[in-house]
Amino acid sequence: MDIKCGLLEFKEMNLQELSTFLTIIETGSLVRASEILNVTQSTVTARLKSLEDELGQTLLIRNKSGATLTAAGVKLRRYANSISSLWRQARQDVALAQSTAGFCNLACEYDLWGGLGEHFVQRLMELCPEIHLSIWLGNQSEVMRWLDEGKSDLAFTYRPAQSPQHGQIALQPDQLLLVSTSADGPIRFDPDYVFVEAGERFERDHTLAFADAGTARVSIGNAAIGLDHLLRYGGSAYLPARVADQALAAGDLFHLTDAPQFDRAIYVMFDKGRLDGWSWFDDALAQFLPSA
């Protein structure tokens, strides 16, 4: 056997072992893992044993009720997720290298997709129609984890990353407006007021501004869902202007201009190692940068 071929085969076996380990964790059972992976239970057991022998650690405690992680297994899980994710991404990127002008793995917080993420993608496709895009929507913790693991190399988020591997640019902040389904809706003491979460700073400033207004009966953790709630049931809420714009223009919502206005910082995070290959980067972001 060719030495180079043997090395590749060895790496592939390690990846199979890690994949099997992760599948056991997800299913909680070696039997169920064998069904998902379409291999025999003895193969699953052999892969797990090989991995444990190589590391010199017991990774799972097997019993009648299933399989539970040991302390060593908990530590390995994080690395196994990262390695598996990077390998899938590498295979995809290499396969696309000859047929596309490049690739970008974009992550975006749910609340930043409407009016930001989707418009960025539209602009990017205009500038570089041959680019291959992978788009991942998630909550803030998921987006930051995808950045750390290398699953995404570009992300829109409300929280800047701390890794030296990533650069960051502050974009136009979200303008949080008090909107209502009634043009003369009350600014304070609205019984149908909905509190839409928008980060710790907003919560603090909101509490100071409305200290005497009582507690909202409905709280929602997503701006798009908050908008849908208002349009369905009526009431008022603070929403990002970019989320409420269409409803405001259509006359379905009204901006209560006498109310306090808040803002929320937005960042684009990027892998510094990828930036040189992105000739489209500056032009695609230009419309989202703060006005001079």
PDB file of C-alpha atoms in Angstrom:
ATOM      1  CA  MET A   1       0.000   0.000   0.000  1.00  0.00           C
ATOM      2  CA  ASP A   2       1.244   3.481  -0.895  1.00  0.00           C
ATOM      3  CA  ILE A   3       2.349   5.380   2.222  1.00  0.00           C
ATOM      4  CA  LYS A   4       0.316   8.451   1.265  1.00  0.00           C
ATOM      5  CA  CYS A   5      -2.758   6.318   0.666  1.00  0.00           C
ATOM      6  CA  GLY A   6      -2.244   4.594   3.997  1.00  0.00           C
ATOM      7  CA  LEU A   7      -2.101   7.940   5.791  1.00  0.00           C
ATOM      8  CA  LEU A   8      -5.375   9.046   4.223  1.00  0.00           C
ATOM      9  CA  GLU A   9      -6.996   5.764   5.168  1.00  0.00           C
ATOM     10  CA  PHE A  10      -5.788   6.191   8.761  1.00  0.00           C
ATOM     11  CA  LYS A  11      -7.247   9.702   8.954  1.00  0.00           C
ATOM     12  CA  GLU A  12     -10.541   8.539   7.505  1.00  0.00           C
ATOM     13  CA  MET A  13     -10.732   5.812  10.155  1.00  0.00           C
ATOM     14  CA  ASN A  14     -10.177   8.364  12.912  1.00  0.00           C
ATOM     15  CA  LEU A  15     -12.985  10.475  11.486  1.00  0.00           C
ATOM     16  CA  GLN A  16     -15.259   7.436  11.406  1.00  0.00           C
ATOM     17  CA  GLU A  17     -14.483   6.768  15.058  1.00  0.00           C
ATOM     18  CA  LEU A  18     -15.231  10.363  16.029  1.00  0.00           C
ATOM     19  CA  SER A  19     -18.442  10.341  13.993  1.00  0.00           C
ATOM     20  CA  THR A  20     -19.498   7.100  15.675  1.00  0.00           C
ATOM     21  CA  PHE A  21     -18.700   8.558  19.104  1.00  0.00           C
ATOM     22  CA  LEU A  22     -20.865  11.623  18.372  1.00  0.00           C
ATOM     23  CA  THR A  23     -23.724   9.493  17.039  1.00  0.00           C
ATOM     24  CA  ILE A  24     -23.722   7.401  20.214  1.00  0.00           C
ATOM     25  CA  ILE A  25     -23.965  10.604  22.254  1.00  0.00           C
ATOM     26  CA  GLU A  26     -26.825  11.948  20.132  1.00  0.00           C
ATOM     27  CA  THR A  27     -28.830   8.732  20.282  1.00  0.00           C
ATOM     28  CA  GLY A  28     -27.809   7.647  23.775  1.00  0.00           C
ATOM     29  CA  SER A  29     -27.422   4.079  22.609  1.00  0.00           C
ATOM     30  CA  LEU A  30     -24.919   1.918  20.721  1.00  0.00           C
ATOM     31  CA  VAL A  31     -27.815  -0.019  19.183  1.00  0.00           C
ATOM     32  CA  ARG A  32     -29.534   3.105  17.904  1.00  0.00           C
ATOM     33  CA  ALA A  33     -26.197   4.499  16.670  1.00  0.00           C
ATOM     34  CA  SER A  34     -25.626   1.348  14.611  1.00  0.00           C
ATOM     35  CA  GLU A  35     -29.057   1.827  13.002  1.00  0.00           C
ATOM     36  CA  ILE A  36     -28.381   5.485  12.182  1.00  0.00           C
ATOM     37  CA  LEU A  37     -24.929   4.723  10.750  1.00  0.00           C
ATOM     38  CA  ASN A  38     -26.183   1.597   8.955  1.00  0.00           C
ATOM     39  CA  VAL A  39     -23.451  -0.634  10.395  1.00  0.00           C
ATOM     40  CA  THR A  40     -23.513  -3.556  12.796  1.00  0.00           C
ATOM     41  CA  GLN A  41     -23.470  -3.013  16.541  1.00  0.00           C
ATOM     42  CA  SER A  42     -20.152  -4.851  16.709  1.00  0.00           C
ATOM     43  CA  THR A  43     -18.686  -2.270  14.298  1.00  0.00           C
ATOM     44  CA  VAL A  44     -19.893   0.570  16.534  1.00  0.00           C
ATOM     45  CA  THR A  45     -18.401  -1.168  19.576  1.00  0.00           C
ATOM     46  CA  ALA A  46     -15.090  -1.754  17.758  1.00  0.00           C
ATOM     47  CA  ARG A  47     -14.819   1.877  16.658  1.00  0.00           C
ATOM     48  CA  LEU A  48     -15.517   3.136  20.163  1.00  0.00           C
ATOM     49  CA  LYS A  49     -12.985   0.733  21.674  1.00  0.00           C
ATOM     50  CA  SER A  50     -10.364   1.755  19.110  1.00  0.00           C
ATOM     51  CA  LEU A  51     -10.906   5.415  19.997  1.00  0.00           C
ATOM     52  CA  GLU A  52     -10.717   4.710  23.716  1.00  0.00           C
ATOM     53  CA  ASP A  53      -7.563   2.621  23.271  1.00  0.00           C
ATOM     54  CA  GLU A  54      -5.900   5.369  21.250  1.00  0.00           C
ATOM     55  CA  LEU A  55      -6.705   8.008  23.884  1.00  0.00           C
ATOM     56  CA  GLY A  56      -6.108   5.717  26.850  1.00  0.00           C
ATOM     57  CA  GLN A  57      -9.408   6.860  28.391  1.00  0.00           C
ATOM     58  CA  THR A  58     -12.888   5.460  28.904  1.00  0.00           C
ATOM     59  CA  LEU A  59     -15.238   7.777  27.063  1.00  0.00           C
ATOM     60  CA  LEU A  60     -18.646   6.216  27.721  1.00  0.00           C
ATOM     61  CA  ILE A  61     -20.201   4.176  30.485  1.00  0.00           C
ATOM     62  CA  ARG A  62     -22.441   1.544  28.906  1.00  0.00           C
ATOM     63  CA  ASN A  63     -25.385   0.096  30.794  1.00  0.00           C
ATOM     64  CA  LYS A  64     -28.881  -1.277  30.158  1.00  0.00           C
ATOM     65  CA  SER A  65     -30.393   2.201  29.903  1.00  0.00           C
ATOM     66  CA  GLY A  66     -27.912   3.368  27.265  1.00  0.00           C
ATOM     67  CA  ALA A  67     -24.576   5.178  27.332  1.00  0.00           C
ATOM     68  CA  THR A  68     -23.437   8.177  29.379  1.00  0.00           C
ATOM     69  CA  LEU A  69     -20.340  10.330  29.006  1.00  0.00           C
ATOM     70  CA  THR A  70     -17.392  10.150  31.346  1.00  0.00           C
ATOM     71  CA  ALA A  71     -15.410  13.285  32.193  1.00  0.00           C
ATOM     72  CA  ALA A  72     -12.982  12.406  29.380  1.00  0.00           C
ATOM     73  CA  GLY A  73     -15.902  11.927  26.997  1.00  0.00           C
ATOM     74  CA  VAL A  74     -17.277  15.362  27.832  1.00  0.00           C
ATOM     75  CA  LYS A  75     -13.911  16.927  26.988  1.00  0.00           C
ATOM     76  CA  LEU A  76     -13.573  14.994  23.733  1.00  0.00           C
ATOM     77  CA  ARG A  77     -17.093  15.868  22.548  1.00  0.00           C
ATOM     78  CA  ARG A  78     -16.188  19.519  21.934  1.00  0.00           C
ATOM     79  CA  TYR A  79     -13.123  18.622  19.866  1.00  0.00           C
ATOM     80  CA  ALA A  80     -14.967  15.869  18.010  1.00  0.00           C
ATOM     81  CA  ASN A  81     -17.702  18.307  16.971  1.00  0.00           C
ATOM     82  CA  SER A  82     -15.127  20.815  15.738  1.00  0.00           C
ATOM     83  CA  ILE A  83     -13.073  18.232  13.827  1.00  0.00           C
ATOM     84  CA  SER A  84     -16.126  16.680  12.162  1.00  0.00           C
ATOM     85  CA  SER A  85     -17.532  20.066  11.207  1.00  0.00           C
ATOM     86  CA  LEU A  86     -14.228  21.273   9.757  1.00  0.00           C
ATOM     87  CA  TRP A  87     -13.765  18.063   7.777  1.00  0.00           C
ATOM     88  CA  ARG A  88     -17.250  18.366   6.234  1.00  0.00           C
ATOM     89  CA  GLN A  89     -16.560  21.982   5.367  1.00  0.00           C
ATOM     90  CA  ALA A  90     -13.133  21.166   3.914  1.00  0.00           C
ATOM     91  CA  ARG A  91     -14.552  18.441   1.680  1.00  0.00           C
ATOM     92  CA  GLN A  92     -17.272  20.786   0.467  1.00  0.00           C
ATOM     93  CA  ASP A  93     -14.882  23.662  -0.182  1.00  0.00           C
ATOM     94  CA  VAL A  94     -12.330  21.530  -2.017  1.00  0.00           C
ATOM     95  CA  ALA A  95     -15.051  20.004  -4.195  1.00  0.00           C
ATOM     96  CA  LEU A  96     -16.294  23.473  -5.108  1.00  0.00           C
ATOM     97  CA  ALA A  97     -12.888  25.019  -5.729  1.00  0.00           C
ATOM     98  CA  GLN A  98     -12.842  24.245  -9.474  1.00  0.00           C
ATOM     99  CA  SER A  99     -16.432  25.247 -10.204  1.00  0.00           C
ATOM    100  CA  THR A 100     -16.999  28.443  -8.272  1.00  0.00           C
ATOM    101  CA  ALA A 101     -15.436  31.848  -7.801  1.00  0.00           C
ATOM    102  CA  GLY A 102     -15.150  31.188  -4.089  1.00  0.00           C
ATOM    103  CA  PHE A 103     -17.229  30.267  -1.102  1.00  0.00           C
ATOM    104  CA  CYS A 104     -18.536  31.840   2.074  1.00  0.00           C
ATOM    105  CA  ASN A 105     -20.026  30.202   5.143  1.00  0.00           C
ATOM    106  CA  LEU A 106     -22.357  32.806   6.623  1.00  0.00           C
ATOM    107  CA  ALA A 107     -23.873  32.650  10.097  1.00  0.00           C
ATOM    108  CA  CYS A 108     -26.546  35.087  11.209  1.00  0.00           C
ATOM    109  CA  GLU A 109     -28.548  35.584  14.370  1.00  0.00           C
ATOM    110  CA  TYR A 110     -32.256  35.066  13.772  1.00  0.00           C
ATOM    111  CA  ASP A 111     -33.117  38.693  14.563  1.00  0.00           C
ATOM    112  CA  LEU A 112     -30.501  39.983  12.105  1.00  0.00           C
ATOM    113  CA  TRP A 113     -31.675  38.086   9.051  1.00  0.00           C
ATOM    114  CA  GLY A 114     -34.636  40.256   8.027  1.00  0.00           C
ATOM    115  CA  GLY A 115     -33.443  43.553   6.582  1.00  0.00           C
ATOM    116  CA  LEU A 116     -29.753  42.761   7.063  1.00  0.00           C
ATOM    117  CA  GLY A 117     -28.623  39.199   6.397  1.00  0.00           C
ATOM    118  CA  GLU A 118     -30.988  38.656   3.467  1.00  0.00           C
ATOM    119  CA  HIS A 119     -30.049  42.014   1.902  1.00  0.00           C
ATOM    120  CA  PHE A 120     -26.356  41.257   2.321  1.00  0.00           C
ATOM    121  CA  VAL A 121     -26.800  37.921   0.533  1.00  0.00           C
ATOM    122  CA  GLN A 122     -28.699  39.617  -2.285  1.00  0.00           C
ATOM    123  CA  ARG A 123     -25.912  42.171  -2.721  1.00  0.00           C
ATOM    124  CA  LEU A 124     -23.217  39.504  -2.538  1.00  0.00           C
ATOM    125  CA  MET A 125     -24.896  37.447  -5.257  1.00  0.00           C
ATOM    126  CA  GLU A 126     -25.051  40.537  -7.471  1.00  0.00           C
ATOM    127  CA  LEU A 127     -21.334  41.211  -6.984  1.00  0.00           C
ATOM    128  CA  CYS A 128     -20.191  37.597  -7.253  1.00  0.00           C
ATOM    129  CA  PRO A 129     -22.861  35.401  -8.879  1.00  0.00           C
ATOM    130  CA  GLU A 130     -20.542  32.368  -9.018  1.00  0.00           C
ATOM    131  CA  ILE A 131     -19.888  32.271  -5.281  1.00  0.00           C
ATOM    132  CA  HIS A 132     -21.091  29.319  -3.250  1.00  0.00           C
ATOM    133  CA  LEU A 133     -22.895  30.217  -0.029  1.00  0.00           C
ATOM    134  CA  SER A 134     -23.719  28.198   3.049  1.00  0.00           C
ATOM    135  CA  ILE A 135     -26.117  30.057   5.346  1.00  0.00           C
ATOM    136  CA  TRP A 136     -26.711  29.185   8.975  1.00  0.00           C
ATOM    137  CA  LEU A 137     -29.313  30.907  11.163  1.00  0.00           C
ATOM    138  CA  GLY A 138     -29.133  30.472  14.925  1.00  0.00           C
ATOM    139  CA  ASN A 139     -29.223  32.126  18.296  1.00  0.00           C
ATOM    140  CA  GLN A 140     -26.290  34.149  19.590  1.00  0.00           C
ATOM    141  CA  SER A 141     -24.599  31.216  21.344  1.00  0.00           C
ATOM    142  CA  GLU A 142     -24.845  29.043  18.242  1.00  0.00           C
ATOM    143  CA  VAL A 143     -23.433  31.752  15.971  1.00  0.00           C
ATOM    144  CA  MET A 144     -20.471  32.351  18.280  1.00  0.00           C
ATOM    145  CA  ARG A 145     -19.810  28.617  18.537  1.00  0.00           C
ATOM    146  CA  TRP A 146     -19.911  28.215  14.748  1.00  0.00           C
ATOM    147  CA  LEU A 147     -17.330  30.983  14.468  1.00  0.00           C
ATOM    148  CA  ASP A 148     -15.078  29.374  17.075  1.00  0.00           C
ATOM    149  CA  GLU A 149     -15.378  25.942  15.460  1.00  0.00           C
ATOM    150  CA  GLY A 150     -14.674  27.259  11.963  1.00  0.00           C
ATOM    151  CA  LYS A 151     -18.083  26.208  10.677  1.00  0.00           C
ATOM    152  CA  SER A 152     -18.721  29.806   9.625  1.00  0.00           C
ATOM    153  CA  ASP A 153     -16.168  32.345   8.454  1.00  0.00           C
ATOM    154  CA  LEU A 154     -18.513  35.356   8.353  1.00  0.00           C
ATOM    155  CA  ALA A 155     -21.242  36.217  10.836  1.00  0.00           C
ATOM    156  CA  PHE A 156     -23.752  38.917  11.710  1.00  0.00           C
ATOM    157  CA  THR A 157     -24.151  39.138  15.454  1.00  0.00           C
ATOM    158  CA  TYR A 158     -25.039  41.482  18.280  1.00  0.00           C
ATOM    159  CA  ARG A 159     -21.976  40.409  20.279  1.00  0.00           C
ATOM    160  CA  PRO A 160     -18.386  40.887  19.103  1.00  0.00           C
ATOM    161  CA  ALA A 161     -16.123  37.835  19.231  1.00  0.00           C
ATOM    162  CA  GLN A 162     -13.052  37.747  21.454  1.00  0.00           C
ATOM    163  CA  SER A 163     -10.901  35.399  19.364  1.00  0.00           C
ATOM    164  CA  PRO A 164      -7.726  36.886  17.800  1.00  0.00           C
ATOM    165  CA  GLN A 165      -8.527  34.798  14.717  1.00  0.00           C
ATOM    166  CA  HIS A 166     -11.540  36.977  13.960  1.00  0.00           C
ATOM    167  CA  GLY A 167     -11.844  40.598  12.953  1.00  0.00           C
ATOM    168  CA  GLN A 168     -14.907  42.707  13.523  1.00  0.00           C
ATOM    169  CA  ILE A 169     -16.590  45.757  12.022  1.00  0.00           C
ATOM    170  CA  ALA A 170     -19.367  47.720  13.709  1.00  0.00           C
ATOM    171  CA  LEU A 171     -22.354  48.163  11.389  1.00  0.00           C
ATOM    172  CA  GLN A 172     -25.230  50.617  11.542  1.00  0.00           C
ATOM    173  CA  PRO A 173     -26.849  49.951  14.927  1.00  0.00           C
ATOM    174  CA  ASP A 174     -30.431  48.806  15.196  1.00  0.00           C
ATOM    175  CA  GLN A 175     -32.783  51.697  15.913  1.00  0.00           C
ATOM    176  CA  LEU A 176     -35.377  50.389  18.373  1.00  0.00           C
ATOM    177  CA  LEU A 177     -38.680  52.212  17.895  1.00  0.00           C
ATOM    178  CA  LEU A 178     -41.864  52.046  19.950  1.00  0.00           C
ATOM    179  CA  VAL A 179     -44.524  51.003  17.432  1.00  0.00           C
ATOM    180  CA  SER A 180     -48.224  50.407  17.927  1.00  0.00           C
ATOM    181  CA  THR A 181     -51.212  49.132  15.995  1.00  0.00           C
ATOM    182  CA  SER A 182     -52.963  52.349  17.044  1.00  0.00           C
ATOM    183  CA  ALA A 183     -51.827  55.771  15.833  1.00  0.00           C
ATOM    184  CA  ASP A 184     -52.697  57.296  19.199  1.00  0.00           C
ATOM    185  CA  GLY A 185     -51.601  54.325  21.304  1.00  0.00           C
ATOM    186  CA  PRO A 186     -50.372  55.118  24.815  1.00  0.00           C
ATOM    187  CA  ILE A 187     -46.638  55.437  25.345  1.00  0.00           C
ATOM    188  CA  ARG A 188     -46.880  54.417  28.982  1.00  0.00           C
ATOM    189  CA  PHE A 189     -49.234  52.038  30.769  1.00  0.00           C
ATOM    190  CA  ASP A 190     -50.396  50.262  27.607  1.00  0.00           C
ATOM    191  CA  PRO A 191     -52.148  47.079  28.825  1.00  0.00           C
ATOM    192  CA  ASP A 192     -51.290  45.409  25.496  1.00  0.00           C
ATOM    193  CA  TYR A 193     -47.601  46.333  25.574  1.00  0.00           C
ATOM    194  CA  VAL A 194     -45.286  43.474  24.545  1.00  0.00           C
ATOM    195  CA  PHE A 195     -41.701  43.384  25.759  1.00  0.00           C
ATOM    196  CA  VAL A 196     -39.476  42.174  22.909  1.00  0.00           C
ATOM    197  CA  GLU A 197     -36.014  41.269  24.190  1.00  0.00           C
ATOM    198  CA  ALA A 198     -33.136  43.185  22.627  1.00  0.00           C
ATOM    199  CA  GLY A 199     -30.125  42.544  24.827  1.00  0.00           C
ATOM    200  CA  GLU A 200     -28.961  43.477  28.303  1.00  0.00           C
ATOM    201  CA  ARG A 201     -28.310  47.134  27.545  1.00  0.00           C
ATOM    202  CA  PHE A 202     -31.817  47.642  26.136  1.00  0.00           C
ATOM    203  CA  GLU A 203     -33.347  45.874  29.118  1.00  0.00           C
ATOM    204  CA  ARG A 204     -31.439  48.156  31.501  1.00  0.00           C
ATOM    205  CA  ASP A 205     -32.238  51.371  29.618  1.00  0.00           C
ATOM    206  CA  HIS A 206     -35.859  50.322  29.136  1.00  0.00           C
ATOM    207  CA  THR A 207     -36.245  49.683  32.859  1.00  0.00           C
ATOM    208  CA  LEU A 208     -34.870  53.138  33.670  1.00  0.00           C
ATOM    209  CA  ALA A 209     -37.087  54.876  31.130  1.00  0.00           C
ATOM    210  CA  PHE A 210     -40.257  53.030  32.161  1.00  0.00           C
ATOM    211  CA  ALA A 211     -39.570  52.409  35.846  1.00  0.00           C
ATOM    212  CA  ASP A 212     -43.148  53.286  36.825  1.00  0.00           C
ATOM    213  CA  ALA A 213     -44.918  51.520  33.970  1.00  0.00           C
ATOM    214  CA  GLY A 214     -45.212  48.043  35.487  1.00  0.00           C
ATOM    215  CA  THR A 215     -44.303  44.714  33.904  1.00  0.00           C
ATOM    216  CA  ALA A 216     -45.447  43.635  30.453  1.00  0.00           C
ATOM    217  CA  ARG A 217     -47.795  40.656  30.485  1.00  0.00           C
ATOM    218  CA  VAL A 218     -46.194  39.229  27.333  1.00  0.00           C
ATOM    219  CA  SER A 219     -42.466  38.903  26.667  1.00  0.00           C
ATOM    220  CA  ILE A 220     -41.065  37.622  23.358  1.00  0.00           C
ATOM    221  CA  GLY A 221     -37.451  36.786  22.592  1.00  0.00           C
ATOM    222  CA  ASN A 222     -37.502  37.352  18.821  1.00  0.00           C
ATOM    223  CA  ALA A 223     -38.300  40.548  16.907  1.00  0.00           C
ATOM    224  CA  ALA A 224     -39.938  38.826  13.933  1.00  0.00           C
ATOM    225  CA  ILE A 225     -42.241  36.883  16.237  1.00  0.00           C
ATOM    226  CA  GLY A 226     -42.926  40.099  18.160  1.00  0.00           C
ATOM    227  CA  LEU A 227     -43.969  41.796  14.925  1.00  0.00           C
ATOM    228  CA  ASP A 228     -46.260  38.897  14.025  1.00  0.00           C
ATOM    229  CA  HIS A 229     -47.829  39.046  17.500  1.00  0.00           C
ATOM    230  CA  LEU A 230     -48.601  42.760  17.155  1.00  0.00           C
ATOM    231  CA  LEU A 231     -50.150  42.344  13.715  1.00  0.00           C
ATOM    232  CA  ARG A 232     -52.298  39.466  14.928  1.00  0.00           C
ATOM    233  CA  TYR A 233     -53.418  40.694  18.337  1.00  0.00           C
ATOM    234  CA  GLY A 234     -52.660  44.419  18.464  1.00  0.00           C
ATOM    235  CA  GLY A 235     -50.709  46.375  21.039  1.00  0.00           C
ATOM    236  CA  SER A 236     -47.329  48.079  21.130  1.00  0.00           C
ATOM    237  CA  ALA A 237     -43.679  47.044  21.372  1.00  0.00           C
ATOM    238  CA  TYR A 238     -40.136  48.190  20.726  1.00  0.00           C
ATOM    239  CA  LEU A 239     -38.945  46.709  17.429  1.00  0.00           C
ATOM    240  CA  PRO A 240     -35.888  47.299  15.215  1.00  0.00           C
ATOM    241  CA  ALA A 241     -36.781  49.833  12.516  1.00  0.00           C
ATOM    242  CA  ARG A 242     -35.617  47.456   9.747  1.00  0.00           C
ATOM    243  CA  VAL A 243     -38.053  44.788  11.050  1.00  0.00           C
ATOM    244  CA  ALA A 244     -41.015  47.162  11.372  1.00  0.00           C
ATOM    245  CA  ASP A 245     -40.389  49.228   8.202  1.00  0.00           C
ATOM    246  CA  GLN A 246     -42.772  47.389   5.873  1.00  0.00           C
ATOM    247  CA  ALA A 247     -45.612  47.345   8.394  1.00  0.00           C
ATOM    248  CA  LEU A 248     -45.053  51.056   9.080  1.00  0.00           C
ATOM    249  CA  ALA A 249     -45.089  51.873   5.361  1.00  0.00           C
ATOM    250  CA  ALA A 250     -48.281  49.846   4.888  1.00  0.00           C
ATOM    251  CA  GLY A 251     -50.018  51.634   7.761  1.00  0.00           C
ATOM    252  CA  ASP A 252     -50.367  48.441   9.800  1.00  0.00           C
ATOM    253  CA  LEU A 253     -48.124  49.904  12.518  1.00  0.00           C
ATOM    254  CA  PHE A 254     -47.490  53.436  13.721  1.00  0.00           C
ATOM    255  CA  HIS A 255     -44.302  54.902  15.169  1.00  0.00           C
ATOM    256  CA  LEU A 256     -44.992  56.620  18.510  1.00  0.00           C
ATOM    257  CA  THR A 257     -42.461  59.378  17.957  1.00  0.00           C
ATOM    258  CA  ASP A 258     -42.716  60.930  21.425  1.00  0.00           C
ATOM    259  CA  ALA A 259     -41.451  57.730  23.068  1.00  0.00           C
ATOM    260  CA  PRO A 260     -37.804  57.220  24.061  1.00  0.00           C
ATOM    261  CA  GLN A 261     -35.705  55.654  21.304  1.00  0.00           C
ATOM    262  CA  PHE A 262     -32.952  53.112  21.889  1.00  0.00           C
ATOM    263  CA  ASP A 263     -30.282  51.481  19.756  1.00  0.00           C
ATOM    264  CA  ARG A 264     -28.402  48.188  19.736  1.00  0.00           C
ATOM    265  CA  ALA A 265     -24.907  47.573  18.354  1.00  0.00           C
ATOM    266  CA  ILE A 266     -24.484  45.147  15.424  1.00  0.00           C
ATOM    267  CA  TYR A 267     -21.220  43.577  14.265  1.00  0.00           C
ATOM    268  CA  VAL A 268     -19.988  41.601  11.319  1.00  0.00           C
ATOM    269  CA  MET A 269     -17.350  39.072  12.357  1.00  0.00           C
ATOM    270  CA  PHE A 270     -14.975  37.502   9.842  1.00  0.00           C
ATOM    271  CA  ASP A 271     -12.118  35.034   9.661  1.00  0.00           C
ATOM    272  CA  LYS A 272      -8.994  37.147   9.057  1.00  0.00           C
ATOM    273  CA  GLY A 273      -7.405  34.326   7.080  1.00  0.00           C
ATOM    274  CA  ARG A 274     -10.184  34.401   4.481  1.00  0.00           C
ATOM    275  CA  LEU A 275     -10.380  38.159   3.941  1.00  0.00           C
ATOM    276  CA  ASP A 276      -7.704  38.397   1.225  1.00  0.00           C
ATOM    277  CA  GLY A 277      -9.733  36.105  -1.032  1.00  0.00           C
ATOM    278  CA  TRP A 278     -12.939  38.108  -0.699  1.00  0.00           C
ATOM    279  CA  SER A 279     -12.735  40.841  -3.324  1.00  0.00           C
ATOM    280  CA  TRP A 280     -16.465  41.465  -2.827  1.00  0.00           C
ATOM    281  CA  PHE A 281     -16.259  42.070   0.935  1.00  0.00           C
ATOM    282  CA  ASP A 282     -16.055  45.884   1.087  1.00  0.00           C
ATOM    283  CA  ASP A 283     -18.679  46.513  -1.592  1.00  0.00           C
ATOM    284  CA  ALA A 284     -21.118  43.981  -0.133  1.00  0.00           C
ATOM    285  CA  LEU A 285     -20.913  45.615   3.300  1.00  0.00           C
ATOM    286  CA  ALA A 286     -20.895  49.265   2.212  1.00  0.00           C
ATOM    287  CA  GLN A 287     -24.646  49.839   2.587  1.00  0.00           C
ATOM    288  CA  PHE A 288     -24.610  48.551   6.181  1.00  0.00           C
ATOM    289  CA  LEU A 289     -21.796  50.715   7.499  1.00  0.00           C
ATOM    290  CA  PRO A 290     -22.517  53.748   9.725  1.00  0.00           C
ATOM    291  CA  SER A 291     -23.011  56.989   7.846  1.00  0.00           C
ATOM    292  CA  ALA A 292     -20.021  59.319   7.897  1.00  0.00           C
TER     293      ALA A 292
END
